[in-house]
mmCIF file of C-alpha atoms in Angstrom:
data_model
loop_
_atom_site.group_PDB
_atom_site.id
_atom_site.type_symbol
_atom_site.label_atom_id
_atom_site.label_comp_id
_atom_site.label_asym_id
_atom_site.label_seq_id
_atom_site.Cartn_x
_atom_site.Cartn_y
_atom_site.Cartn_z
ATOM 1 C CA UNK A 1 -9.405 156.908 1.595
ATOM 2 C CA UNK A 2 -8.992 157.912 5.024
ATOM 3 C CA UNK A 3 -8.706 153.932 6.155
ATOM 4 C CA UNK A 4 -5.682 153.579 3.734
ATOM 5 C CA UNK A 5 -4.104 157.099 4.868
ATOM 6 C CA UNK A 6 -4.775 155.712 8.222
ATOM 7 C CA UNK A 7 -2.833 152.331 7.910
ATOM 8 C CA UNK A 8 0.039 153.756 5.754
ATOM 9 C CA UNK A 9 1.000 156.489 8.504
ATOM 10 C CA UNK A 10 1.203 153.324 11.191
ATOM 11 C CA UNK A 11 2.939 151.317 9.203
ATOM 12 C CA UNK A 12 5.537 154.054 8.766
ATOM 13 C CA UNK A 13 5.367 155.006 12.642
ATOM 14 C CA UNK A 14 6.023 151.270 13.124
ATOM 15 C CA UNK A 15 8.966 151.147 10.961
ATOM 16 C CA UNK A 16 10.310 154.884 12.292
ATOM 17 C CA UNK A 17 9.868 153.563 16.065
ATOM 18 C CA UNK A 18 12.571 151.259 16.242
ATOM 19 C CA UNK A 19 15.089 154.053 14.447
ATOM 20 C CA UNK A 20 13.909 156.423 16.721
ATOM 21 C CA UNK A 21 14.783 154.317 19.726
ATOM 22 C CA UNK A 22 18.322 153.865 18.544
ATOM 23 C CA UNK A 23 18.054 157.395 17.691
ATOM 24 C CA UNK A 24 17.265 158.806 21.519
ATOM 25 C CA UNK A 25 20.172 156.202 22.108
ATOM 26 C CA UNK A 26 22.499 157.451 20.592
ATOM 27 C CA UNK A 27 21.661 161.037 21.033
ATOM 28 C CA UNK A 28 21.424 160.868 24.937
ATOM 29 C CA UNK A 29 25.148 158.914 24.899
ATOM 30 C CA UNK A 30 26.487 161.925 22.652
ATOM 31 C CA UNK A 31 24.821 164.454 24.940
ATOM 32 C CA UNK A 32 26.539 162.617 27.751
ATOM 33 C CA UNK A 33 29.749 162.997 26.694
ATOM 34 C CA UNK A 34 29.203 166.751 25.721
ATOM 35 C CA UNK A 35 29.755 166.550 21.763
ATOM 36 C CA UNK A 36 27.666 168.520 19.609
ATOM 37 C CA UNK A 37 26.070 166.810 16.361
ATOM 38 C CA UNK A 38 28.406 168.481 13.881
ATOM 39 C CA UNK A 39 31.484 167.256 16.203
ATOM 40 C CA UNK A 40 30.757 163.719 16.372
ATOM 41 C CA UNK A 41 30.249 164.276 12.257
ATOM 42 C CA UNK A 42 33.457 165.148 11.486
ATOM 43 C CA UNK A 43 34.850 162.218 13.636
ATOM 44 C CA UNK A 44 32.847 159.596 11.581
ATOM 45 C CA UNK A 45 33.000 161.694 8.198
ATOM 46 C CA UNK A 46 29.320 162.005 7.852
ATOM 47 C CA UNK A 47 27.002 164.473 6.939
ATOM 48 C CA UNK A 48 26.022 166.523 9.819
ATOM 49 C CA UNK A 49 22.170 166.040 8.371
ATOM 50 C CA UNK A 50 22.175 162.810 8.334
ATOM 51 C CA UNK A 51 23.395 162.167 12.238
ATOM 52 C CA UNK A 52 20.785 164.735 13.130
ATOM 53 C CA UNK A 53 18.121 162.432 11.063
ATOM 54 C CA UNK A 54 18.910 159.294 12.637
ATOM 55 C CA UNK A 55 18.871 160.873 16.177
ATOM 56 C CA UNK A 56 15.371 162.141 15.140
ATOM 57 C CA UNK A 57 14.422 158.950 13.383
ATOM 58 C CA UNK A 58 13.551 160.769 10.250
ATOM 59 C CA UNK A 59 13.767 157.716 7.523
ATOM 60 C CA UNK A 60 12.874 160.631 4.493
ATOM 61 C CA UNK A 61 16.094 162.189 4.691
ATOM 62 C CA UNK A 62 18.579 159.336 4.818
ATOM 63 C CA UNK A 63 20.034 156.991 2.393
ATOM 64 C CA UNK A 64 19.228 153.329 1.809
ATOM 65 C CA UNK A 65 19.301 151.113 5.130
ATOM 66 C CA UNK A 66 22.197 149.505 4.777
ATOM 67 C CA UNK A 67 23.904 152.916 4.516
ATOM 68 C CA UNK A 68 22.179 153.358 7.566
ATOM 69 C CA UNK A 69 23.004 150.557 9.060
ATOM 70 C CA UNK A 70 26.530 151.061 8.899
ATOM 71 C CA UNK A 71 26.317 154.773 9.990
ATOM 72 C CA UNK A 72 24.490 153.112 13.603
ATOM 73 C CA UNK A 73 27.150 150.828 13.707
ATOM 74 C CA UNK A 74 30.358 153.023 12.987
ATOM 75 C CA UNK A 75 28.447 155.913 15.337
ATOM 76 C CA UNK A 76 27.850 152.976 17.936
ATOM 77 C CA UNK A 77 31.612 152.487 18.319
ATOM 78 C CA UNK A 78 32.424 155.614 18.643
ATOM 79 C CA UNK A 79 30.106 156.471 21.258
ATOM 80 C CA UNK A 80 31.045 153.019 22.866
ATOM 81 C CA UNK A 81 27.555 151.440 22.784
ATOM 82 C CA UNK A 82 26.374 148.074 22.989
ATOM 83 C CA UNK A 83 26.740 147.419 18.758
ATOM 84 C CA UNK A 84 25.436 144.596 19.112
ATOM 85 C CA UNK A 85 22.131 145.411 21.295
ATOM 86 C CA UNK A 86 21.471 148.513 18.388
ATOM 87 C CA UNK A 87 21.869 146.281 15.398
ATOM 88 C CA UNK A 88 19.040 144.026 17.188
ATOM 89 C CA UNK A 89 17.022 146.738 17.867
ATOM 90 C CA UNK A 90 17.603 148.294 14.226
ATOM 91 C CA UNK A 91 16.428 144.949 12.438
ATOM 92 C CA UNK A 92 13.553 144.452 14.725
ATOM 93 C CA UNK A 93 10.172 146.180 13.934
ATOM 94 C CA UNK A 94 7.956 146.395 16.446
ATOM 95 C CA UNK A 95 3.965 146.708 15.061
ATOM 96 C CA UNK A 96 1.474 148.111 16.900
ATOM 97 C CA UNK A 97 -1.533 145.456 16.892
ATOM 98 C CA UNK A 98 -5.077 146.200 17.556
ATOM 99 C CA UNK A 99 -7.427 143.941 18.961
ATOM 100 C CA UNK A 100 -9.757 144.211 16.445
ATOM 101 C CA UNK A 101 -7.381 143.673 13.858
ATOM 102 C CA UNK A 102 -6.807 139.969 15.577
ATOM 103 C CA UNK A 103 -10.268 139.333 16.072
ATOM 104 C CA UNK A 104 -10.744 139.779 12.345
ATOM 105 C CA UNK A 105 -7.819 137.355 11.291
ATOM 106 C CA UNK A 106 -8.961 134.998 13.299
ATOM 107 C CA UNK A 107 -12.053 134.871 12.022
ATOM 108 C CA UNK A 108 -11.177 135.033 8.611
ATOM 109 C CA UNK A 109 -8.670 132.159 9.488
ATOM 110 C CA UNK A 110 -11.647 129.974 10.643
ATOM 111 C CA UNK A 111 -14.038 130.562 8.591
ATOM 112 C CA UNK A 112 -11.053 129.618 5.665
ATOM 113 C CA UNK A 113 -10.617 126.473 7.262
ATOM 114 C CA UNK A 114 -14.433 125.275 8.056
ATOM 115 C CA UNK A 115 -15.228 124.173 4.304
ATOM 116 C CA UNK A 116 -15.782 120.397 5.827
ATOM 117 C CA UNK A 117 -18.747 121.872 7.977
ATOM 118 C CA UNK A 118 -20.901 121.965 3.801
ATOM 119 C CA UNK A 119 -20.791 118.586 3.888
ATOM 120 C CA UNK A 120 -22.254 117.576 0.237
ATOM 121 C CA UNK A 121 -24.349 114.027 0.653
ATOM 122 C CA UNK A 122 -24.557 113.525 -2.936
ATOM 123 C CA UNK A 123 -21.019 114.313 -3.880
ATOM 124 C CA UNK A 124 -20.275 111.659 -1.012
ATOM 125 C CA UNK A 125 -22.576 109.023 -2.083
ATOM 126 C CA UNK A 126 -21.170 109.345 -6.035
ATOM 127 C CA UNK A 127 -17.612 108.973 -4.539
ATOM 128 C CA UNK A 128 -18.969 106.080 -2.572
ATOM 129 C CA UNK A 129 -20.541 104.243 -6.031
ATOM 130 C CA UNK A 130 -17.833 105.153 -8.541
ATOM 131 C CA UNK A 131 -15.174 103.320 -5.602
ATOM 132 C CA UNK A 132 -17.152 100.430 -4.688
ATOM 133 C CA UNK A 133 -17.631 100.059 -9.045
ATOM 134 C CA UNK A 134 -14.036 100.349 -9.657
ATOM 135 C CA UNK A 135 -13.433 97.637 -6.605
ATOM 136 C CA UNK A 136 -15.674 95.075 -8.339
ATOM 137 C CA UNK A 137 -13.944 95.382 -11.491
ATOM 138 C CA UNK A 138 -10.606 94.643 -9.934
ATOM 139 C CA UNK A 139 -11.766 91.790 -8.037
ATOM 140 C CA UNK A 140 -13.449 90.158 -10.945
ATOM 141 C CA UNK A 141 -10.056 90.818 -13.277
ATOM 142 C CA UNK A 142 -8.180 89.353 -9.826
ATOM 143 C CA UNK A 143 -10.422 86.279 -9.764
ATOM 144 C CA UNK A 144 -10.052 85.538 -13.490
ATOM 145 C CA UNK A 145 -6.196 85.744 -13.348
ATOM 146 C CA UNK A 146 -6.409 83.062 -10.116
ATOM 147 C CA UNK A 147 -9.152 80.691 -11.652
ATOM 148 C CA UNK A 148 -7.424 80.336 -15.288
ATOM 149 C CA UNK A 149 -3.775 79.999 -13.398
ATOM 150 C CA UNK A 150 -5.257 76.788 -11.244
ATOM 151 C CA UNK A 151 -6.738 75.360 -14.749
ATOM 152 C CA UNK A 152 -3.608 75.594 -15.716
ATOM 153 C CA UNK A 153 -1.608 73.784 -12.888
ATOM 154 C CA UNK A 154 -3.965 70.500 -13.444
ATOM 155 C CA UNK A 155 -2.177 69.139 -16.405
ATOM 156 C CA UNK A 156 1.141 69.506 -14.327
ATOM 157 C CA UNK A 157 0.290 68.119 -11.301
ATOM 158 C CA UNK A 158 -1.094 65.112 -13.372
ATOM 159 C CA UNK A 159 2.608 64.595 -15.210
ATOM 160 C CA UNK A 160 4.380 65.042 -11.916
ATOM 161 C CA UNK A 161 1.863 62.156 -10.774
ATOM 162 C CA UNK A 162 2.486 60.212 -13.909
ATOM 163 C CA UNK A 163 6.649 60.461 -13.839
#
């Protein structure tokens, strides 16, 4: 239980990281231009709760993202940010990887695709027989079809001869 605890709170520290970079953005470029949360608030008519989440990166107590999304946007040009360099930064999710984590998918990806390594001889050898049968039969019903076609042709050549 632990393990799963574990992987959940990454996976939301993952997913928080990149809102609280654009958060520490945005905050440092209010704090820079001396306006206090509930100021800049008032200017974009929203809550005063909700800036202060999104400077903290606190996904819990804001609305859907692409509420959020707009608020980053709309607070972006106001602040007179780079929109565009936030909006990449909000839609990108950066993971942290472990190494053993790779080593394992790797190894679960080879050992997925190594099923031609058991080789089955007798399996092989059927295939082999049940082809090689089925290639006999054709060449027989192929042979037939020529030899009764040139028993045919006999009479004709001999009335072509005749005329």
């Amino acid at each position: 239980m632990k393990e799963i605890k574990s992987v959940s709170e990454i996976n939301n520290k993952a997913k928080d990281s990149s809102l609280k970079r654009i958060g520490n953005f945005i905050k440092e470029a209010r704090l820079s231009k001396n306006q206090s949360i509930e100021e800049l608030a008032s200017d974009l008519k929203i809550g005063a709760h909700q800036l202060e989440a999104i400077e903290e990166g606190n996904e819990e107590k804001l609305p859907e993202k692409v509420f959020v999304k707009a608020m980053i946007r709309r607070i972006s040009q106001k602040l007179k940010l780079d929109t565009e360099f936030l909006m990449g930064e909000f839609k990108t999710e950066r993971k942290e990887v472990k190494i053993d984590e790779i080593v394992e998918e790797v190894s679960k990806k080879n050992y997925k695709s190594s099923p031609s390594k058991n080789f089955n001889p007798v399996g092989f050898l059927i295939f082999i027989l049940i082809s090689g049968f089925l290639g006999l039969i054709a060449s027989s019903l192929i042979f037939n079809l020529f030899s009764e076609s040139s028993k045919n042709q006999t009479p004709k050549q001999e009335l072509i001869k005749k005329n």
